[in-house]
PDB file of C-alpha atoms in Angstrom:
ATOM      1  CA  UNK A1445       0.000   0.000   0.000  1.00 87.00           C
ATOM      2  CA  UNK A1446       1.404   3.374  -1.022  1.00 93.00           C
ATOM      3  CA  UNK A1447       1.146   6.419   1.208  1.00 95.00           C
ATOM      4  CA  UNK A1448      -1.377   7.930  -1.200  1.00 95.00           C
ATOM      5  CA  UNK A1449      -3.536   4.794  -1.053  1.00 96.00           C
ATOM      6  CA  UNK A1450      -3.273   4.826   2.740  1.00 96.00           C
ATOM      7  CA  UNK A1451      -4.380   8.466   2.942  1.00 96.00           C
ATOM      8  CA  UNK A1452      -7.241   7.792   0.560  1.00 96.00           C
ATOM      9  CA  UNK A1453      -8.475   4.685   2.419  1.00 96.00           C
ATOM     10  CA  UNK A1454      -8.054   5.871   6.024  1.00 97.00           C
ATOM     11  CA  UNK A1455      -8.536   9.050   7.995  1.00 96.00           C
ATOM     12  CA  UNK A1456      -6.760  10.243  11.132  1.00 96.00           C
ATOM     13  CA  UNK A1457      -9.725   8.998  13.161  1.00 95.00           C
ATOM     14  CA  UNK A1458      -9.182   5.385  12.040  1.00 97.00           C
ATOM     15  CA  UNK A1459      -7.488   2.834  14.260  1.00 97.00           C
ATOM     16  CA  UNK A1460      -5.884   1.198  11.238  1.00 97.00           C
ATOM     17  CA  UNK A1461      -3.967  -1.557  13.037  1.00 97.00           C
ATOM     18  CA  UNK A1462      -6.799  -2.243  15.460  1.00 97.00           C
ATOM     19  CA  UNK A1463      -9.149  -2.791  12.513  1.00 95.00           C
ATOM     20  CA  UNK A1464      -6.670  -5.281  11.012  1.00 95.00           C
ATOM     21  CA  UNK A1465      -6.748  -7.342  14.220  1.00 96.00           C
ATOM     22  CA  UNK A1466     -10.542  -7.140  14.440  1.00 96.00           C
ATOM     23  CA  UNK A1467     -10.835  -8.478  10.876  1.00 95.00           C
ATOM     24  CA  UNK A1468      -9.047 -11.664  11.944  1.00 95.00           C
ATOM     25  CA  UNK A1469     -11.167 -12.091  15.054  1.00 97.00           C
ATOM     26  CA  UNK A1470     -14.433 -11.499  13.194  1.00 97.00           C
ATOM     27  CA  UNK A1471     -13.426 -14.324  10.868  1.00 96.00           C
ATOM     28  CA  UNK A1472     -12.821 -16.647  13.829  1.00 97.00           C
ATOM     29  CA  UNK A1473     -15.754 -15.509  15.961  1.00 98.00           C
ATOM     30  CA  UNK A1474     -18.489 -14.155  13.663  1.00 97.00           C
ATOM     31  CA  UNK A1475     -21.204 -12.213  15.498  1.00 95.00           C
ATOM     32  CA  UNK A1476     -19.493 -12.590  18.897  1.00 98.00           C
ATOM     33  CA  UNK A1477     -19.012  -9.457  20.992  1.00 97.00           C
ATOM     34  CA  UNK A1478     -15.970 -10.132  23.191  1.00 98.00           C
ATOM     35  CA  UNK A1479     -15.419  -8.951  26.722  1.00 97.00           C
ATOM     36  CA  UNK A1480     -12.951  -6.112  26.433  1.00 97.00           C
ATOM     37  CA  UNK A1481     -10.626  -4.764  29.105  1.00 96.00           C
ATOM     38  CA  UNK A1482      -9.025  -1.355  28.621  1.00 94.00           C
ATOM     39  CA  UNK A1483      -6.959   0.623  31.157  1.00 93.00           C
ATOM     40  CA  UNK A1484      -8.652   3.661  32.701  1.00 87.00           C
ATOM     41  CA  UNK A1485      -5.740   5.869  31.591  1.00 90.00           C
ATOM     42  CA  UNK A1486      -3.964   5.056  28.337  1.00 88.00           C
ATOM     43  CA  UNK A1487      -0.219   4.516  28.307  1.00 89.00           C
ATOM     44  CA  UNK A1488       0.218   7.477  25.940  1.00 82.00           C
ATOM     45  CA  UNK A1489      -1.385   9.703  28.586  1.00 84.00           C
ATOM     46  CA  UNK A1490       0.789   8.431  31.417  1.00 87.00           C
ATOM     47  CA  UNK A1491      -1.077   5.278  32.432  1.00 89.00           C
ATOM     48  CA  UNK A1492       0.884   2.332  33.821  1.00 92.00           C
ATOM     49  CA  UNK A1493      -0.470  -0.343  31.464  1.00 93.00           C
ATOM     50  CA  UNK A1494       1.129  -0.433  27.978  1.00 96.00           C
ATOM     51  CA  UNK A1495      -1.619  -2.371  26.211  1.00 97.00           C
ATOM     52  CA  UNK A1496      -4.586  -0.344  24.974  1.00 97.00           C
ATOM     53  CA  UNK A1497      -6.840  -3.333  25.434  1.00 97.00           C
ATOM     54  CA  UNK A1498      -7.332  -7.072  25.776  1.00 98.00           C
ATOM     55  CA  UNK A1499     -10.344  -8.853  24.284  1.00 98.00           C
ATOM     56  CA  UNK A1500     -11.630 -12.199  25.552  1.00 98.00           C
ATOM     57  CA  UNK A1501     -13.603 -14.489  23.255  1.00 98.00           C
ATOM     58  CA  UNK A1502     -15.517 -17.617  24.258  1.00 98.00           C
ATOM     59  CA  UNK A1503     -14.339 -20.549  22.155  1.00 98.00           C
ATOM     60  CA  UNK A1504     -16.010 -23.951  21.931  1.00 97.00           C
ATOM     61  CA  UNK A1505     -13.277 -25.477  19.771  1.00 98.00           C
ATOM     62  CA  UNK A1506     -11.546 -28.590  21.148  1.00 98.00           C
ATOM     63  CA  UNK A1507     -12.959 -27.802  24.596  1.00 98.00           C
ATOM     64  CA  UNK A1508     -14.632 -24.737  26.069  1.00 98.00           C
ATOM     65  CA  UNK A1509     -12.030 -22.063  26.754  1.00 98.00           C
ATOM     66  CA  UNK A1510     -11.294 -18.342  26.837  1.00 98.00           C
ATOM     67  CA  UNK A1511      -9.261 -16.893  23.956  1.00 98.00           C
ATOM     68  CA  UNK A1512      -7.456 -13.649  24.849  1.00 98.00           C
ATOM     69  CA  UNK A1513      -6.073 -11.235  22.236  1.00 98.00           C
ATOM     70  CA  UNK A1514      -3.975  -8.131  22.980  1.00 98.00           C
ATOM     71  CA  UNK A1515      -4.037  -4.719  21.344  1.00 98.00           C
ATOM     72  CA  UNK A1516      -0.890  -2.636  21.705  1.00 97.00           C
ATOM     73  CA  UNK A1517       2.270  -4.498  20.733  1.00 98.00           C
ATOM     74  CA  UNK A1518       1.582  -3.492  17.126  1.00 98.00           C
ATOM     75  CA  UNK A1519       0.904  -0.039  15.636  1.00 97.00           C
ATOM     76  CA  UNK A1520      -2.819   0.465  16.257  1.00 97.00           C
ATOM     77  CA  UNK A1521      -3.575   3.991  15.084  1.00 96.00           C
ATOM     78  CA  UNK A1522      -3.356   6.094  11.946  1.00 97.00           C
ATOM     79  CA  UNK A1523       0.304   6.943  11.346  1.00 97.00           C
ATOM     80  CA  UNK A1524       1.560   7.952   7.916  1.00 97.00           C
ATOM     81  CA  UNK A1525       5.183   7.499   9.029  1.00 96.00           C
ATOM     82  CA  UNK A1526       4.584   3.794   9.706  1.00 96.00           C
ATOM     83  CA  UNK A1527       3.091   2.896   6.325  1.00 97.00           C
ATOM     84  CA  UNK A1528       4.796  -0.125   4.701  1.00 90.00           C
ATOM     85  CA  UNK A1529       7.151  -0.774   7.600  1.00 94.00           C
ATOM     86  CA  UNK A1530       8.713  -4.238   7.768  1.00 96.00           C
ATOM     87  CA  UNK A1531       7.122  -4.831  11.164  1.00 97.00           C
ATOM     88  CA  UNK A1532       4.209  -3.082  12.808  1.00 97.00           C
ATOM     89  CA  UNK A1533       5.811  -1.678  15.999  1.00 97.00           C
ATOM     90  CA  UNK A1534       7.016  -4.801  17.878  1.00 97.00           C
ATOM     91  CA  UNK A1535       5.673  -6.993  15.079  1.00 97.00           C
ATOM     92  CA  UNK A1536       3.328  -9.153  17.135  1.00 98.00           C
ATOM     93  CA  UNK A1537       0.290  -9.338  19.371  1.00 98.00           C
ATOM     94  CA  UNK A1538      -0.149 -11.928  22.111  1.00 98.00           C
ATOM     95  CA  UNK A1539      -2.936 -14.449  22.499  1.00 98.00           C
ATOM     96  CA  UNK A1540      -3.702 -16.864  25.327  1.00 98.00           C
ATOM     97  CA  UNK A1541      -6.109 -19.772  25.614  1.00 98.00           C
ATOM     98  CA  UNK A1542      -7.290 -20.661  29.113  1.00 98.00           C
ATOM     99  CA  UNK A1543      -9.455 -23.510  30.321  1.00 98.00           C
ATOM    100  CA  UNK A1544     -12.012 -22.059  32.773  1.00 98.00           C
ATOM    101  CA  UNK A1545     -10.728 -22.185  36.344  1.00 98.00           C
ATOM    102  CA  UNK A1546     -13.381 -22.507  39.031  1.00 97.00           C
ATOM    103  CA  UNK A1547     -11.888 -19.873  41.355  1.00 97.00           C
ATOM    104  CA  UNK A1548     -12.160 -17.256  38.592  1.00 97.00           C
ATOM    105  CA  UNK A1549     -15.970 -17.559  38.642  1.00 95.00           C
ATOM    106  CA  UNK A1550     -16.021 -16.815  34.925  1.00 94.00           C
ATOM    107  CA  UNK A1551     -13.904 -13.659  35.221  1.00 95.00           C
ATOM    108  CA  UNK A1552     -10.215 -14.422  34.564  1.00 97.00           C
ATOM    109  CA  UNK A1553      -9.003 -10.862  35.099  1.00 96.00           C
ATOM    110  CA  UNK A1554      -5.652 -12.133  36.373  1.00 97.00           C
ATOM    111  CA  UNK A1555      -4.799 -13.246  32.830  1.00 98.00           C
ATOM    112  CA  UNK A1556      -5.316  -9.682  31.576  1.00 97.00           C
ATOM    113  CA  UNK A1557      -2.888  -8.520  34.296  1.00 96.00           C
ATOM    114  CA  UNK A1558      -0.417 -11.213  33.186  1.00 97.00           C
ATOM    115  CA  UNK A1559      -0.537  -9.954  29.592  1.00 98.00           C
ATOM    116  CA  UNK A1560      -0.076  -6.359  30.762  1.00 97.00           C
ATOM    117  CA  UNK A1561       2.933  -7.407  32.855  1.00 96.00           C
ATOM    118  CA  UNK A1562       4.531  -9.054  29.821  1.00 97.00           C
ATOM    119  CA  UNK A1563       3.888  -5.794  27.934  1.00 98.00           C
ATOM    120  CA  UNK A1564       5.584  -3.803  30.716  1.00 97.00           C
ATOM    121  CA  UNK A1565       8.639  -6.018  30.320  1.00 97.00           C
ATOM    122  CA  UNK A1566       8.726  -5.567  26.514  1.00 97.00           C
ATOM    123  CA  UNK A1567       8.148  -1.815  26.592  1.00 96.00           C
ATOM    124  CA  UNK A1568      10.693  -1.169  29.363  1.00 96.00           C
ATOM    125  CA  UNK A1569      13.435  -3.570  28.219  1.00 97.00           C
ATOM    126  CA  UNK A1570      13.101  -3.282  24.456  1.00 96.00           C
ATOM    127  CA  UNK A1571      13.216  -7.093  24.226  1.00 96.00           C
ATOM    128  CA  UNK A1572      10.524  -8.722  22.122  1.00 95.00           C
ATOM    129  CA  UNK A1573       9.297 -12.295  21.744  1.00 97.00           C
ATOM    130  CA  UNK A1574       9.358 -14.769  18.884  1.00 96.00           C
ATOM    131  CA  UNK A1575       8.070 -18.299  18.429  1.00 97.00           C
ATOM    132  CA  UNK A1576       9.652 -20.846  20.821  1.00 98.00           C
ATOM    133  CA  UNK A1577      10.890 -18.221  23.267  1.00 98.00           C
ATOM    134  CA  UNK A1578      10.219 -18.986  26.938  1.00 98.00           C
ATOM    135  CA  UNK A1579      10.183 -17.160  30.269  1.00 97.00           C
ATOM    136  CA  UNK A1580       9.603 -17.900  33.960  1.00 97.00           C
ATOM    137  CA  UNK A1581       6.590 -16.378  35.675  1.00 96.00           C
ATOM    138  CA  UNK A1582       8.528 -16.256  39.002  1.00 92.00           C
ATOM    139  CA  UNK A1583       5.777 -18.224  40.685  1.00 96.00           C
ATOM    140  CA  UNK A1584       2.335 -19.526  39.693  1.00 98.00           C
ATOM    141  CA  UNK A1585       1.032 -17.720  36.595  1.00 98.00           C
ATOM    142  CA  UNK A1586      -2.150 -17.121  38.601  1.00 98.00           C
ATOM    143  CA  UNK A1587      -0.894 -15.556  41.818  1.00 95.00           C
ATOM    144  CA  UNK A1588      -1.654 -17.242  45.145  1.00 94.00           C
ATOM    145  CA  UNK A1589      -2.812 -20.408  43.384  1.00 97.00           C
ATOM    146  CA  UNK A1590      -1.747 -24.010  43.886  1.00 96.00           C
ATOM    147  CA  UNK A1591      -0.704 -24.851  40.345  1.00 98.00           C
ATOM    148  CA  UNK A1592       2.347 -26.383  38.704  1.00 98.00           C
ATOM    149  CA  UNK A1593       2.046 -23.902  35.824  1.00 98.00           C
ATOM    150  CA  UNK A1594       4.883 -21.471  36.594  1.00 98.00           C
ATOM    151  CA  UNK A1595       6.404 -20.529  33.235  1.00 98.00           C
ATOM    152  CA  UNK A1596       5.420 -19.579  29.704  1.00 98.00           C
ATOM    153  CA  UNK A1597       6.396 -20.519  26.184  1.00 98.00           C
ATOM    154  CA  UNK A1598       5.533 -18.634  23.008  1.00 98.00           C
ATOM    155  CA  UNK A1599       4.107 -20.319  19.907  1.00 98.00           C
ATOM    156  CA  UNK A1600       2.279 -19.228  16.775  1.00 98.00           C
ATOM    157  CA  UNK A1601      -1.455 -19.102  17.525  1.00 98.00           C
ATOM    158  CA  UNK A1602      -2.870 -22.241  15.833  1.00 97.00           C
ATOM    159  CA  UNK A1603      -5.818 -20.335  14.359  1.00 98.00           C
ATOM    160  CA  UNK A1604      -4.512 -16.839  13.543  1.00 97.00           C
ATOM    161  CA  UNK A1605      -1.927 -16.575  10.801  1.00 94.00           C
ATOM    162  CA  UNK A1606       0.755 -13.911  10.473  1.00 96.00           C
ATOM    163  CA  UNK A1607      -0.793 -10.821   8.888  1.00 96.00           C
ATOM    164  CA  UNK A1608       0.472  -8.052   6.618  1.00 96.00           C
ATOM    165  CA  UNK A1609      -1.117  -4.808   7.818  1.00 96.00           C
ATOM    166  CA  UNK A1610      -0.735  -1.300   6.324  1.00 96.00           C
ATOM    167  CA  UNK A1611       1.903  -0.702   9.043  1.00 97.00           C
ATOM    168  CA  UNK A1612       3.847  -3.933   8.477  1.00 97.00           C
ATOM    169  CA  UNK A1613       3.888  -7.546   9.600  1.00 97.00           C
ATOM    170  CA  UNK A1614       2.039  -8.724  12.724  1.00 98.00           C
ATOM    171  CA  UNK A1615       2.419 -12.249  14.122  1.00 98.00           C
ATOM    172  CA  UNK A1616      -0.013 -13.632  16.696  1.00 98.00           C
ATOM    173  CA  UNK A1617       2.054 -15.315  19.401  1.00 98.00           C
ATOM    174  CA  UNK A1618       0.187 -17.479  21.868  1.00 98.00           C
ATOM    175  CA  UNK A1619       1.529 -17.818  25.384  1.00 98.00           C
ATOM    176  CA  UNK A1620       1.196 -21.315  26.819  1.00 98.00           C
ATOM    177  CA  UNK A1621       1.619 -22.186  30.472  1.00 98.00           C
ATOM    178  CA  UNK A1622       4.139 -24.931  31.252  1.00 98.00           C
ATOM    179  CA  UNK A1623       5.061 -26.729  34.451  1.00 98.00           C
ATOM    180  CA  UNK A1624       8.101 -26.096  36.631  1.00 97.00           C
ATOM    181  CA  UNK A1625       9.534 -29.459  35.523  1.00 98.00           C
ATOM    182  CA  UNK A1626       9.120 -28.586  31.844  1.00 98.00           C
ATOM    183  CA  UNK A1627      10.755 -25.193  32.380  1.00 98.00           C
ATOM    184  CA  UNK A1628      13.721 -26.758  34.207  1.00 98.00           C
ATOM    185  CA  UNK A1629      14.139 -29.295  31.390  1.00 98.00           C
ATOM    186  CA  UNK A1630      14.318 -26.457  28.836  1.00 98.00           C
ATOM    187  CA  UNK A1631      16.723 -24.437  30.979  1.00 96.00           C
ATOM    188  CA  UNK A1632      19.029 -27.407  31.493  1.00 97.00           C
ATOM    189  CA  UNK A1633      19.024 -28.282  27.789  1.00 96.00           C
ATOM    190  CA  UNK A1634      17.330 -31.659  28.286  1.00 98.00           C
ATOM    191  CA  UNK A1635      14.552 -30.708  25.893  1.00 97.00           C
ATOM    192  CA  UNK A1636      13.568 -27.836  23.615  1.00 98.00           C
ATOM    193  CA  UNK A1637      10.503 -25.612  23.541  1.00 98.00           C
ATOM    194  CA  UNK A1638       9.594 -27.111  20.169  1.00 98.00           C
ATOM    195  CA  UNK A1639       9.718 -30.646  21.591  1.00 98.00           C
ATOM    196  CA  UNK A1640       7.447 -29.660  24.480  1.00 98.00           C
ATOM    197  CA  UNK A1641       5.030 -27.981  22.062  1.00 98.00           C
ATOM    198  CA  UNK A1642       4.867 -31.093  19.877  1.00 98.00           C
ATOM    199  CA  UNK A1643       4.238 -33.303  22.911  1.00 97.00           C
ATOM    200  CA  UNK A1644       1.491 -31.020  24.264  1.00 98.00           C
ATOM    201  CA  UNK A1645      -0.183 -30.867  20.852  1.00 98.00           C
ATOM    202  CA  UNK A1646      -0.724 -34.645  20.846  1.00 98.00           C
ATOM    203  CA  UNK A1647      -3.648 -34.240  23.262  1.00 97.00           C
ATOM    204  CA  UNK A1648      -4.110 -30.466  23.123  1.00 98.00           C
ATOM    205  CA  UNK A1649      -3.742 -29.180  19.533  1.00 98.00           C
ATOM    206  CA  UNK A1650      -4.907 -25.652  20.417  1.00 98.00           C
ATOM    207  CA  UNK A1651      -2.436 -25.527  23.339  1.00 98.00           C
ATOM    208  CA  UNK A1652      -5.044 -24.450  25.885  1.00 98.00           C
ATOM    209  CA  UNK A1653      -3.510 -23.705  29.284  1.00 98.00           C
ATOM    210  CA  UNK A1654      -5.026 -25.743  32.125  1.00 98.00           C
ATOM    211  CA  UNK A1655      -4.005 -24.651  35.614  1.00 98.00           C
ATOM    212  CA  UNK A1656      -4.710 -28.191  36.870  1.00 98.00           C
ATOM    213  CA  UNK A1657      -2.181 -29.799  34.543  1.00 97.00           C
ATOM    214  CA  UNK A1658       0.699 -31.546  36.302  1.00 93.00           C
TER     215      UNK A1658
END
């Protein structure tokens, strides 16, 4: 897309990148209005949370689960200077699939906080994520919870392909919770993230995180 085409198609009021993400989600979840969490004060105005929003969709695929999608790692708003970049801002958005956890009572707000905390790390450190990266959560991924899920790996979302937007490429990286034992095995070089992903996919092709998994 040339700059002239961009200016003709969009106005300064358009959230160009946001619309690109929504197009993908409307394809996956036609006619579903997601729950959406947005910080009270945007990051651009001095708020503490870098992501402009996180949407949560209800998915019935494989097994009932929540499907989270972030808005903010990529260039969301009209910006003529970003047209035809190689990557849109950080070049990715995060997703997360979570099996309902009884203590959440249908409101897994902690997962939104987890995604915002990952964003704080990216925005403050300048380090970004790619497929098969991993990181510790420094405790249970859901705070104050008895769970073996204490670390995260990053994979390509099984249902959302990499997308070329007017601002550049955006990948959809899904975070997947792994156990302390799996994390130690990766750290010690006894296995790789890719090997763990392939093993998990045997019984869990969508890589849905289950806090009860041992």
